Amino acid sequence: MHIAKILLGLFLMAAVMLSGGECFCEDIEDRDIRTMSGTIDAINTFDSMITVKWQDYDLIHFNKTTFKIPEGMKFYKETDIIDIFDLNINDPVNIEYYIDNTGRPIMVRMDVSQ
């Protein structure tokens, strides 16, 4: 009887540890990567954030999504690598991102079009 309780306790501890919070060791490849195309609507260099305006699925309305830019992230403009200070309002962008455990979009890559 005691062995069954111990095994049950160990099983529950393992289940809690495996299901708990975000693991930073997890590869981005294991995440559900999404894509978005739009234009830059706002740039906050102080907080390293950008807001992207994108066309809604009804093809009439627009939505906006704000992304926190990971520290040290570089962006791609054709063959050039640029940073946040090279971005401009209304630049067309393609973004790869995923949604974290809190529902916040996390940018993985951004390409800036001409």
Tab-separated table of C-alpha atoms in Angstrom:
chain	number	residue	atom	x	y	z
A	1	MET	CA	0.000	0.000	0.000
A	2	HIS	CA	2.807	2.430	0.871
A	3	ILE	CA	4.684	1.587	-2.316
A	4	ALA	CA	1.570	2.385	-4.389
A	5	LYS	CA	1.272	5.794	-2.680
A	6	ILE	CA	4.949	6.524	-3.271
A	7	LEU	CA	4.699	5.547	-6.934
A	8	LEU	CA	1.548	7.640	-7.327
A	9	GLY	CA	3.309	10.609	-5.722
A	10	LEU	CA	6.328	10.245	-8.004
A	11	PHE	CA	4.050	9.983	-11.034
A	12	LEU	CA	2.152	13.147	-10.037
A	13	MET	CA	5.396	15.062	-9.410
A	14	ALA	CA	6.725	14.057	-12.835
A	15	ALA	CA	3.447	15.089	-14.503
A	16	VAL	CA	3.515	18.504	-12.810
A	17	MET	CA	7.155	19.077	-13.742
A	18	LEU	CA	6.601	18.101	-17.373
A	19	SER	CA	3.470	20.218	-17.820
A	20	GLY	CA	4.644	23.296	-15.943
A	21	GLY	CA	5.558	26.677	-17.498
A	22	GLU	CA	7.525	27.542	-20.551
A	23	CYS	CA	10.827	25.801	-21.060
A	24	PHE	CA	13.416	28.104	-22.572
A	25	CYS	CA	15.434	25.092	-23.679
A	26	GLU	CA	12.639	24.189	-26.084
A	27	ASP	CA	13.561	24.671	-29.728
A	28	ILE	CA	11.587	27.175	-31.750
A	29	GLU	CA	11.120	24.406	-34.302
A	30	ASP	CA	8.793	22.673	-31.808
A	31	ARG	CA	6.441	25.673	-31.727
A	32	ASP	CA	3.485	26.453	-33.966
A	33	ILE	CA	5.107	29.112	-36.149
A	34	ARG	CA	2.654	31.531	-37.743
A	35	THR	CA	3.170	34.148	-40.426
A	36	MET	CA	1.789	37.639	-40.898
A	37	SER	CA	2.155	40.234	-43.639
A	38	GLY	CA	1.405	43.892	-43.049
A	39	THR	CA	2.948	47.314	-42.591
A	40	ILE	CA	4.702	48.846	-39.617
A	41	ASP	CA	2.248	51.139	-37.827
A	42	ALA	CA	4.338	52.151	-34.793
A	43	ILE	CA	7.921	51.791	-33.599
A	44	ASN	CA	8.958	52.054	-29.954
A	45	THR	CA	12.767	51.945	-29.865
A	46	PHE	CA	12.857	52.587	-26.093
A	47	ASP	CA	10.860	49.428	-25.253
A	48	SER	CA	11.919	47.505	-28.407
A	49	MET	CA	8.388	47.046	-29.697
A	50	ILE	CA	6.725	47.419	-33.071
A	51	THR	CA	3.073	47.429	-34.042
A	52	VAL	CA	2.091	45.881	-37.354
A	53	LYS	CA	-1.136	46.739	-39.173
A	54	TRP	CA	-2.557	43.845	-41.180
A	55	GLN	CA	-5.669	43.285	-43.236
A	56	ASP	CA	-8.438	41.342	-41.543
A	57	TYR	CA	-9.844	38.162	-43.044
A	58	ASP	CA	-12.914	40.047	-44.314
A	59	LEU	CA	-10.542	42.039	-46.584
A	60	ILE	CA	-12.195	45.292	-45.456
A	61	HIS	CA	-10.971	46.010	-41.927
A	62	PHE	CA	-7.469	46.197	-40.486
A	63	ASN	CA	-6.099	44.865	-37.211
A	64	LYS	CA	-2.949	45.730	-35.294
A	65	THR	CA	-0.602	43.422	-33.419
A	66	THR	CA	2.227	44.611	-31.183
A	67	PHE	CA	5.390	42.531	-30.957
A	68	LYS	CA	8.145	42.740	-28.378
A	69	ILE	CA	11.413	42.513	-30.262
A	70	PRO	CA	13.803	40.032	-28.632
A	71	GLU	CA	17.080	41.585	-27.490
A	72	GLY	CA	19.702	41.699	-30.229
A	73	MET	CA	17.294	40.649	-32.971
A	74	LYS	CA	18.263	41.693	-36.481
A	75	PHE	CA	15.904	42.007	-39.420
A	76	TYR	CA	16.348	41.230	-43.088
A	77	LYS	CA	15.875	43.715	-45.922
A	78	GLU	CA	16.700	41.842	-49.120
A	79	THR	CA	20.313	40.732	-48.514
A	80	ASP	CA	21.016	43.357	-45.815
A	81	ILE	CA	20.754	42.785	-42.078
A	82	ILE	CA	19.248	45.797	-40.286
A	83	ASP	CA	18.138	46.665	-36.742
A	84	ILE	CA	15.194	48.511	-35.183
A	85	PHE	CA	16.676	51.951	-35.963
A	86	ASP	CA	16.519	51.173	-39.706
A	87	LEU	CA	12.758	50.496	-39.617
A	88	ASN	CA	10.228	53.063	-40.837
A	89	ILE	CA	6.485	53.566	-40.436
A	90	ASN	CA	4.620	51.979	-43.380
A	91	ASP	CA	7.473	49.590	-44.232
A	92	PRO	CA	5.887	46.386	-45.582
A	93	VAL	CA	6.922	43.388	-43.466
A	94	ASN	CA	6.564	39.624	-43.287
A	95	ILE	CA	6.783	38.252	-39.759
A	96	GLU	CA	7.218	34.753	-38.379
A	97	TYR	CA	6.028	34.400	-34.791
A	98	TYR	CA	4.478	32.078	-32.239
A	99	ILE	CA	2.056	32.586	-29.365
A	100	ASP	CA	3.551	31.991	-25.917
A	101	ASN	CA	1.769	30.498	-22.891
A	102	THR	CA	0.329	33.911	-21.951
A	103	GLY	CA	-1.145	34.526	-25.415
A	104	ARG	CA	1.533	37.070	-26.366
A	105	PRO	CA	2.939	36.947	-29.914
A	106	ILE	CA	6.704	36.390	-29.920
A	107	MET	CA	8.597	37.414	-33.054
A	108	VAL	CA	11.033	34.884	-34.491
A	109	ARG	CA	11.938	36.593	-37.779
A	110	MET	CA	10.974	39.700	-39.727
A	111	ASP	CA	11.700	40.500	-43.354
A	112	VAL	CA	11.282	44.079	-44.556
A	113	SER	CA	10.210	44.584	-48.167
A	114	GLN	CA	11.188	47.538	-50.333
